[in-house]
JSON list of C-alpha atoms in Angstrom, two decimals:
[
{"chain": "E", "resi": 231, "resn": "UNK", "atom": "CA", "xyz": [58.75, 83.50, 111.88]},
{"chain": "E", "resi": 232, "resn": "UNK", "atom": "CA", "xyz": [59.76, 85.40, 109.44]},
{"chain": "E", "resi": 233, "resn": "UNK", "atom": "CA", "xyz": [57.67, 85.56, 106.38]},
{"chain": "E", "resi": 234, "resn": "UNK", "atom": "CA", "xyz": [59.17, 84.24, 103.49]},
{"chain": "E", "resi": 235, "resn": "UNK", "atom": "CA", "xyz": [59.92, 86.71, 100.45]},
{"chain": "E", "resi": 236, "resn": "UNK", "atom": "CA", "xyz": [57.40, 86.39, 97.47]},
{"chain": "E", "resi": 237, "resn": "UNK", "atom": "CA", "xyz": [58.82, 85.92, 94.22]},
{"chain": "E", "resi": 238, "resn": "UNK", "atom": "CA", "xyz": [56.57, 87.72, 91.58]},
{"chain": "E", "resi": 239, "resn": "UNK", "atom": "CA", "xyz": [55.02, 85.40, 88.89]},
{"chain": "E", "resi": 240, "resn": "UNK", "atom": "CA", "xyz": [57.10, 87.12, 85.76]},
{"chain": "E", "resi": 241, "resn": "UNK", "atom": "CA", "xyz": [60.24, 89.10, 86.29]},
{"chain": "E", "resi": 242, "resn": "UNK", "atom": "CA", "xyz": [59.37, 92.11, 84.42]},
{"chain": "E", "resi": 243, "resn": "UNK", "atom": "CA", "xyz": [62.70, 93.90, 83.66]},
{"chain": "E", "resi": 244, "resn": "UNK", "atom": "CA", "xyz": [60.85, 96.54, 81.99]},
{"chain": "E", "resi": 245, "resn": "UNK", "atom": "CA", "xyz": [59.14, 97.31, 85.44]},
{"chain": "E", "resi": 246, "resn": "UNK", "atom": "CA", "xyz": [62.54, 97.48, 87.12]},
{"chain": "E", "resi": 247, "resn": "UNK", "atom": "CA", "xyz": [65.69, 99.57, 86.98]},
{"chain": "E", "resi": 248, "resn": "UNK", "atom": "CA", "xyz": [69.35, 98.24, 86.75]},
{"chain": "E", "resi": 249, "resn": "UNK", "atom": "CA", "xyz": [70.01, 99.82, 90.23]},
{"chain": "E", "resi": 250, "resn": "UNK", "atom": "CA", "xyz": [67.52, 97.54, 91.82]},
{"chain": "E", "resi": 251, "resn": "UNK", "atom": "CA", "xyz": [69.53, 94.23, 91.46]},
{"chain": "E", "resi": 252, "resn": "UNK", "atom": "CA", "xyz": [72.88, 93.18, 92.04]},
{"chain": "E", "resi": 253, "resn": "UNK", "atom": "CA", "xyz": [75.00, 91.65, 89.12]},
{"chain": "E", "resi": 254, "resn": "UNK", "atom": "CA", "xyz": [78.33, 89.71, 89.56]},
{"chain": "E", "resi": 255, "resn": "UNK", "atom": "CA", "xyz": [80.24, 88.52, 86.86]},
{"chain": "E", "resi": 256, "resn": "UNK", "atom": "CA", "xyz": [82.84, 85.65, 87.32]},
{"chain": "E", "resi": 257, "resn": "UNK", "atom": "CA", "xyz": [85.16, 84.41, 84.42]},
{"chain": "E", "resi": 258, "resn": "UNK", "atom": "CA", "xyz": [84.82, 80.80, 83.74]},
{"chain": "E", "resi": 259, "resn": "UNK", "atom": "CA", "xyz": [87.21, 79.78, 81.36]},
{"chain": "E", "resi": 260, "resn": "UNK", "atom": "CA", "xyz": [88.95, 80.48, 78.17]},
{"chain": "E", "resi": 261, "resn": "UNK", "atom": "CA", "xyz": [89.01, 78.49, 74.82]},
{"chain": "E", "resi": 262, "resn": "UNK", "atom": "CA", "xyz": [91.64, 79.03, 71.90]},
{"chain": "E", "resi": 263, "resn": "UNK", "atom": "CA", "xyz": [90.42, 78.24, 68.12]},
{"chain": "E", "resi": 264, "resn": "UNK", "atom": "CA", "xyz": [91.97, 79.03, 65.21]},
{"chain": "E", "resi": 265, "resn": "UNK", "atom": "CA", "xyz": [94.18, 81.55, 66.75]},
{"chain": "E", "resi": 266, "resn": "UNK", "atom": "CA", "xyz": [91.66, 83.31, 68.40]},
{"chain": "E", "resi": 267, "resn": "UNK", "atom": "CA", "xyz": [90.62, 83.51, 72.23]},
{"chain": "E", "resi": 268, "resn": "UNK", "atom": "CA", "xyz": [86.99, 83.21, 73.22]},
{"chain": "E", "resi": 269, "resn": "UNK", "atom": "CA", "xyz": [86.02, 83.89, 77.07]},
{"chain": "E", "resi": 270, "resn": "UNK", "atom": "CA", "xyz": [83.31, 82.61, 79.04]},
{"chain": "E", "resi": 271, "resn": "UNK", "atom": "CA", "xyz": [81.83, 84.41, 82.25]},
{"chain": "E", "resi": 272, "resn": "UNK", "atom": "CA", "xyz": [79.00, 83.14, 84.48]},
{"chain": "E", "resi": 273, "resn": "UNK", "atom": "CA", "xyz": [76.71, 86.10, 84.90]},
{"chain": "E", "resi": 274, "resn": "UNK", "atom": "CA", "xyz": [74.12, 86.51, 87.72]},
{"chain": "E", "resi": 275, "resn": "UNK", "atom": "CA", "xyz": [71.53, 89.26, 88.32]},
{"chain": "E", "resi": 276, "resn": "UNK", "atom": "CA", "xyz": [69.80, 89.21, 91.72]},
{"chain": "E", "resi": 277, "resn": "UNK", "atom": "CA", "xyz": [67.01, 91.01, 93.06]},
{"chain": "E", "resi": 278, "resn": "UNK", "atom": "CA", "xyz": [65.82, 91.68, 96.60]},
{"chain": "E", "resi": 279, "resn": "UNK", "atom": "CA", "xyz": [62.48, 89.97, 96.32]},
{"chain": "E", "resi": 280, "resn": "UNK", "atom": "CA", "xyz": [64.24, 86.69, 95.31]},
{"chain": "E", "resi": 281, "resn": "UNK", "atom": "CA", "xyz": [64.03, 86.88, 91.16]},
{"chain": "E", "resi": 282, "resn": "UNK", "atom": "CA", "xyz": [66.96, 86.09, 89.60]},
{"chain": "E", "resi": 283, "resn": "UNK", "atom": "CA", "xyz": [68.92, 85.48, 86.28]},
{"chain": "E", "resi": 284, "resn": "UNK", "atom": "CA", "xyz": [71.49, 83.44, 85.47]},
{"chain": "E", "resi": 285, "resn": "UNK", "atom": "CA", "xyz": [73.41, 83.66, 81.80]},
{"chain": "E", "resi": 286, "resn": "UNK", "atom": "CA", "xyz": [76.38, 82.15, 80.34]},
{"chain": "E", "resi": 287, "resn": "UNK", "atom": "CA", "xyz": [78.25, 84.82, 78.07]},
{"chain": "E", "resi": 288, "resn": "UNK", "atom": "CA", "xyz": [80.81, 84.28, 75.54]},
{"chain": "E", "resi": 289, "resn": "UNK", "atom": "CA", "xyz": [83.09, 87.28, 74.64]},
{"chain": "E", "resi": 290, "resn": "UNK", "atom": "CA", "xyz": [85.29, 86.49, 71.56]},
{"chain": "E", "resi": 291, "resn": "UNK", "atom": "CA", "xyz": [86.64, 88.61, 68.57]},
{"chain": "E", "resi": 292, "resn": "UNK", "atom": "CA", "xyz": [83.06, 88.13, 66.61]},
{"chain": "E", "resi": 293, "resn": "UNK", "atom": "CA", "xyz": [81.20, 89.97, 69.59]},
{"chain": "E", "resi": 294, "resn": "UNK", "atom": "CA", "xyz": [79.55, 88.90, 72.73]},
{"chain": "E", "resi": 295, "resn": "UNK", "atom": "CA", "xyz": [76.76, 86.00, 72.88]},
{"chain": "E", "resi": 296, "resn": "UNK", "atom": "CA", "xyz": [74.43, 84.87, 75.50]},
{"chain": "E", "resi": 297, "resn": "UNK", "atom": "CA", "xyz": [74.79, 81.29, 75.31]},
{"chain": "E", "resi": 298, "resn": "UNK", "atom": "CA", "xyz": [72.47, 80.36, 78.39]},
{"chain": "E", "resi": 299, "resn": "UNK", "atom": "CA", "xyz": [69.64, 82.11, 79.98]},
{"chain": "E", "resi": 300, "resn": "UNK", "atom": "CA", "xyz": [67.79, 80.87, 83.03]},
{"chain": "E", "resi": 301, "resn": "UNK", "atom": "CA", "xyz": [65.60, 83.13, 85.03]},
{"chain": "E", "resi": 302, "resn": "UNK", "atom": "CA", "xyz": [63.21, 82.78, 88.06]},
{"chain": "E", "resi": 303, "resn": "UNK", "atom": "CA", "xyz": [60.38, 83.61, 87.76]},
{"chain": "E", "resi": 304, "resn": "UNK", "atom": "CA", "xyz": [60.72, 83.52, 83.46]},
{"chain": "E", "resi": 305, "resn": "UNK", "atom": "CA", "xyz": [61.77, 86.42, 81.09]},
{"chain": "E", "resi": 306, "resn": "UNK", "atom": "CA", "xyz": [59.40, 87.67, 78.45]},
{"chain": "E", "resi": 307, "resn": "UNK", "atom": "CA", "xyz": [61.04, 88.58, 75.10]},
{"chain": "E", "resi": 308, "resn": "UNK", "atom": "CA", "xyz": [60.90, 92.25, 76.08]},
{"chain": "E", "resi": 309, "resn": "UNK", "atom": "CA", "xyz": [62.99, 91.45, 79.02]},
{"chain": "E", "resi": 310, "resn": "UNK", "atom": "CA", "xyz": [65.33, 89.13, 77.26]},
{"chain": "E", "resi": 311, "resn": "UNK", "atom": "CA", "xyz": [66.39, 91.68, 75.03]},
{"chain": "E", "resi": 312, "resn": "UNK", "atom": "CA", "xyz": [66.60, 94.42, 77.90]},
{"chain": "E", "resi": 313, "resn": "UNK", "atom": "CA", "xyz": [68.43, 91.88, 79.77]},
{"chain": "E", "resi": 314, "resn": "UNK", "atom": "CA", "xyz": [71.41, 92.40, 77.17]},
{"chain": "E", "resi": 315, "resn": "UNK", "atom": "CA", "xyz": [71.71, 96.15, 77.71]},
{"chain": "E", "resi": 316, "resn": "UNK", "atom": "CA", "xyz": [71.53, 95.19, 81.72]},
{"chain": "E", "resi": 317, "resn": "UNK", "atom": "CA", "xyz": [74.58, 92.98, 81.33]},
{"chain": "E", "resi": 318, "resn": "UNK", "atom": "CA", "xyz": [76.63, 95.00, 78.91]},
{"chain": "E", "resi": 319, "resn": "UNK", "atom": "CA", "xyz": [78.41, 97.31, 81.32]},
{"chain": "E", "resi": 320, "resn": "UNK", "atom": "CA", "xyz": [79.19, 94.81, 84.27]},
{"chain": "E", "resi": 321, "resn": "UNK", "atom": "CA", "xyz": [80.48, 92.20, 81.61]},
{"chain": "E", "resi": 322, "resn": "UNK", "atom": "CA", "xyz": [82.57, 94.71, 79.74]},
{"chain": "E", "resi": 323, "resn": "UNK", "atom": "CA", "xyz": [84.62, 95.62, 83.00]},
{"chain": "E", "resi": 324, "resn": "UNK", "atom": "CA", "xyz": [84.87, 92.13, 83.47]},
{"chain": "E", "resi": 325, "resn": "UNK", "atom": "CA", "xyz": [86.20, 91.10, 80.35]},
{"chain": "E", "resi": 326, "resn": "UNK", "atom": "CA", "xyz": [88.06, 94.15, 79.55]},
{"chain": "E", "resi": 327, "resn": "UNK", "atom": "CA", "xyz": [86.24, 94.96, 76.44]},
{"chain": "E", "resi": 328, "resn": "UNK", "atom": "CA", "xyz": [85.54, 98.43, 75.15]},
{"chain": "E", "resi": 329, "resn": "UNK", "atom": "CA", "xyz": [81.95, 99.72, 76.20]},
{"chain": "E", "resi": 330, "resn": "UNK", "atom": "CA", "xyz": [79.20, 100.68, 73.89]},
{"chain": "E", "resi": 331, "resn": "UNK", "atom": "CA", "xyz": [80.04, 104.31, 74.71]},
{"chain": "E", "resi": 332, "resn": "UNK", "atom": "CA", "xyz": [83.12, 104.09, 73.22]},
{"chain": "E", "resi": 333, "resn": "UNK", "atom": "CA", "xyz": [85.24, 104.14, 76.50]},
{"chain": "E", "resi": 334, "resn": "UNK", "atom": "CA", "xyz": [88.22, 102.08, 76.07]},
{"chain": "E", "resi": 335, "resn": "UNK", "atom": "CA", "xyz": [89.04, 99.48, 78.89]},
{"chain": "E", "resi": 336, "resn": "UNK", "atom": "CA", "xyz": [92.20, 97.92, 79.19]},
{"chain": "E", "resi": 337, "resn": "UNK", "atom": "CA", "xyz": [92.65, 94.47, 77.62]},
{"chain": "E", "resi": 338, "resn": "UNK", "atom": "CA", "xyz": [93.20, 91.54, 80.31]},
{"chain": "E", "resi": 339, "resn": "UNK", "atom": "CA", "xyz": [95.70, 89.61, 78.35]},
{"chain": "E", "resi": 340, "resn": "UNK", "atom": "CA", "xyz": [97.20, 91.99, 76.19]},
{"chain": "E", "resi": 341, "resn": "UNK", "atom": "CA", "xyz": [101.16, 92.21, 76.51]},
{"chain": "E", "resi": 342, "resn": "UNK", "atom": "CA", "xyz": [102.26, 95.64, 77.22]},
{"chain": "E", "resi": 343, "resn": "UNK", "atom": "CA", "xyz": [103.29, 97.79, 74.02]},
{"chain": "E", "resi": 344, "resn": "UNK", "atom": "CA", "xyz": [106.72, 98.44, 75.27]},
{"chain": "E", "resi": 345, "resn": "UNK", "atom": "CA", "xyz": [108.27, 95.88, 77.50]},
{"chain": "E", "resi": 346, "resn": "UNK", "atom": "CA", "xyz": [110.91, 96.67, 80.21]},
{"chain": "E", "resi": 347, "resn": "UNK", "atom": "CA", "xyz": [114.13, 95.02, 79.87]},
{"chain": "E", "resi": 348, "resn": "UNK", "atom": "CA", "xyz": [117.50, 95.05, 81.88]},
{"chain": "E", "resi": 349, "resn": "UNK", "atom": "CA", "xyz": [118.19, 97.50, 84.97]},
{"chain": "E", "resi": 350, "resn": "UNK", "atom": "CA", "xyz": [114.75, 99.15, 84.73]},
{"chain": "E", "resi": 351, "resn": "UNK", "atom": "CA", "xyz": [112.91, 95.90, 85.15]},
{"chain": "E", "resi": 352, "resn": "UNK", "atom": "CA", "xyz": [113.13, 95.63, 88.99]},
{"chain": "E", "resi": 353, "resn": "UNK", "atom": "CA", "xyz": [112.13, 99.01, 89.70]},
{"chain": "E", "resi": 354, "resn": "UNK", "atom": "CA", "xyz": [109.00, 99.06, 87.64]},
{"chain": "E", "resi": 355, "resn": "UNK", "atom": "CA", "xyz": [108.36, 95.61, 89.15]},
{"chain": "E", "resi": 356, "resn": "UNK", "atom": "CA", "xyz": [108.68, 96.84, 92.72]},
{"chain": "E", "resi": 357, "resn": "UNK", "atom": "CA", "xyz": [106.30, 99.81, 91.89]},
{"chain": "E", "resi": 358, "resn": "UNK", "atom": "CA", "xyz": [103.73, 97.60, 90.19]},
{"chain": "E", "resi": 359, "resn": "UNK", "atom": "CA", "xyz": [103.81, 95.53, 93.35]},
{"chain": "E", "resi": 360, "resn": "UNK", "atom": "CA", "xyz": [103.53, 98.13, 95.67]},
{"chain": "E", "resi": 361, "resn": "UNK", "atom": "CA", "xyz": [100.72, 99.74, 94.11]},
{"chain": "E", "resi": 362, "resn": "UNK", "atom": "CA", "xyz": [98.51, 96.60, 93.86]},
{"chain": "E", "resi": 363, "resn": "UNK", "atom": "CA", "xyz": [99.07, 96.14, 97.69]},
{"chain": "E", "resi": 364, "resn": "UNK", "atom": "CA", "xyz": [98.28, 99.27, 98.50]},
{"chain": "E", "resi": 365, "resn": "UNK", "atom": "CA", "xyz": [94.89, 98.86, 96.47]},
{"chain": "E", "resi": 366, "resn": "UNK", "atom": "CA", "xyz": [94.35, 95.61, 97.83]},
{"chain": "E", "resi": 367, "resn": "UNK", "atom": "CA", "xyz": [94.68, 94.06, 94.51]},
{"chain": "E", "resi": 368, "resn": "UNK", "atom": "CA", "xyz": [96.61, 90.89, 93.73]},
{"chain": "E", "resi": 369, "resn": "UNK", "atom": "CA", "xyz": [100.39, 92.38, 93.55]},
{"chain": "E", "resi": 370, "resn": "UNK", "atom": "CA", "xyz": [101.34, 88.90, 91.31]},
{"chain": "E", "resi": 371, "resn": "UNK", "atom": "CA", "xyz": [98.68, 89.49, 88.57]},
{"chain": "E", "resi": 372, "resn": "UNK", "atom": "CA", "xyz": [99.44, 93.31, 88.43]},
{"chain": "E", "resi": 373, "resn": "UNK", "atom": "CA", "xyz": [103.38, 92.57, 87.69]},
{"chain": "E", "resi": 374, "resn": "UNK", "atom": "CA", "xyz": [101.84, 90.06, 85.22]},
{"chain": "E", "resi": 375, "resn": "UNK", "atom": "CA", "xyz": [99.81, 92.57, 83.45]},
{"chain": "E", "resi": 376, "resn": "UNK", "atom": "CA", "xyz": [102.52, 95.22, 83.60]},
{"chain": "E", "resi": 377, "resn": "UNK", "atom": "CA", "xyz": [105.06, 92.79, 82.39]},
{"chain": "E", "resi": 378, "resn": "UNK", "atom": "CA", "xyz": [103.04, 90.49, 80.04]},
{"chain": "E", "resi": 379, "resn": "UNK", "atom": "CA", "xyz": [104.87, 87.57, 81.82]},
{"chain": "E", "resi": 380, "resn": "UNK", "atom": "CA", "xyz": [103.35, 84.36, 82.85]},
{"chain": "E", "resi": 381, "resn": "UNK", "atom": "CA", "xyz": [102.54, 83.80, 86.75]},
{"chain": "E", "resi": 382, "resn": "UNK", "atom": "CA", "xyz": [105.57, 82.10, 86.94]},
{"chain": "E", "resi": 383, "resn": "UNK", "atom": "CA", "xyz": [108.03, 84.37, 85.09]},
{"chain": "E", "resi": 384, "resn": "UNK", "atom": "CA", "xyz": [106.05, 87.36, 87.04]},
{"chain": "E", "resi": 385, "resn": "UNK", "atom": "CA", "xyz": [107.18, 85.63, 90.42]},
{"chain": "E", "resi": 386, "resn": "UNK", "atom": "CA", "xyz": [110.76, 85.46, 88.89]},
{"chain": "E", "resi": 387, "resn": "UNK", "atom": "CA", "xyz": [110.92, 88.93, 88.40]},
{"chain": "E", "resi": 388, "resn": "UNK", "atom": "CA", "xyz": [109.47, 89.56, 91.95]},
{"chain": "E", "resi": 389, "resn": "UNK", "atom": "CA", "xyz": [112.30, 87.56, 93.33]},
{"chain": "E", "resi": 390, "resn": "UNK", "atom": "CA", "xyz": [114.69, 89.49, 91.36]},
{"chain": "E", "resi": 391, "resn": "UNK", "atom": "CA", "xyz": [113.30, 92.93, 92.78]},
{"chain": "E", "resi": 392, "resn": "UNK", "atom": "CA", "xyz": [113.37, 91.66, 96.17]},
{"chain": "E", "resi": 393, "resn": "UNK", "atom": "CA", "xyz": [117.40, 90.18, 95.85]},
{"chain": "E", "resi": 394, "resn": "UNK", "atom": "CA", "xyz": [117.68, 93.65, 94.52]},
{"chain": "E", "resi": 395, "resn": "UNK", "atom": "CA", "xyz": [116.38, 95.09, 97.98]},
{"chain": "E", "resi": 396, "resn": "UNK", "atom": "CA", "xyz": [113.37, 96.93, 96.17]},
{"chain": "E", "resi": 397, "resn": "UNK", "atom": "CA", "xyz": [110.86, 94.93, 98.09]},
{"chain": "E", "resi": 398, "resn": "UNK", "atom": "CA", "xyz": [110.79, 93.42, 101.47]},
{"chain": "E", "resi": 399, "resn": "UNK", "atom": "CA", "xyz": [112.13, 89.84, 102.20]},
{"chain": "E", "resi": 400, "resn": "UNK", "atom": "CA", "xyz": [109.26, 87.24, 101.58]},
{"chain": "E", "resi": 401, "resn": "UNK", "atom": "CA", "xyz": [110.23, 85.37, 104.92]},
{"chain": "E", "resi": 402, "resn": "UNK", "atom": "CA", "xyz": [112.10, 87.23, 107.89]},
{"chain": "E", "resi": 403, "resn": "UNK", "atom": "CA", "xyz": [115.15, 85.14, 108.89]},
{"chain": "E", "resi": 404, "resn": "UNK", "atom": "CA", "xyz": [115.49, 84.59, 112.51]}
]
């Protein structure tokens, strides 16, 4: 019978390094109020010994905040302060905010500065679509980001690129 893993009595982030744990960040929802957008994320930090931290983070124009933190075993105050540093980069990558070191990251829902129009749109859509497919990413989402269109609008542009012969047909005719 396998021996159960022993969870320490206190988490003690101070005695660990960030590479010891696995951080996952999942977008939960958006709230628009007074013309600004706040994005909420579920954040989970798991260690091999069974210790874990779950947090609910909010990113808004006012900054980043942790709304709810649950840890098993419990966190001390020093560890709670350190938790913010550990989650900063993974959260910044997930939401597209600027990092603490000043490195810019793409904003997820921003419209492009120059939107393509007319005859240049289908080739650009096809290029974005194929690039995303090669990377293993969602091609529709890539077109949405490149054009600033909604999902329905991006699908319409992809259909036009298919009609122009720039992408393979969706369904092969028999």
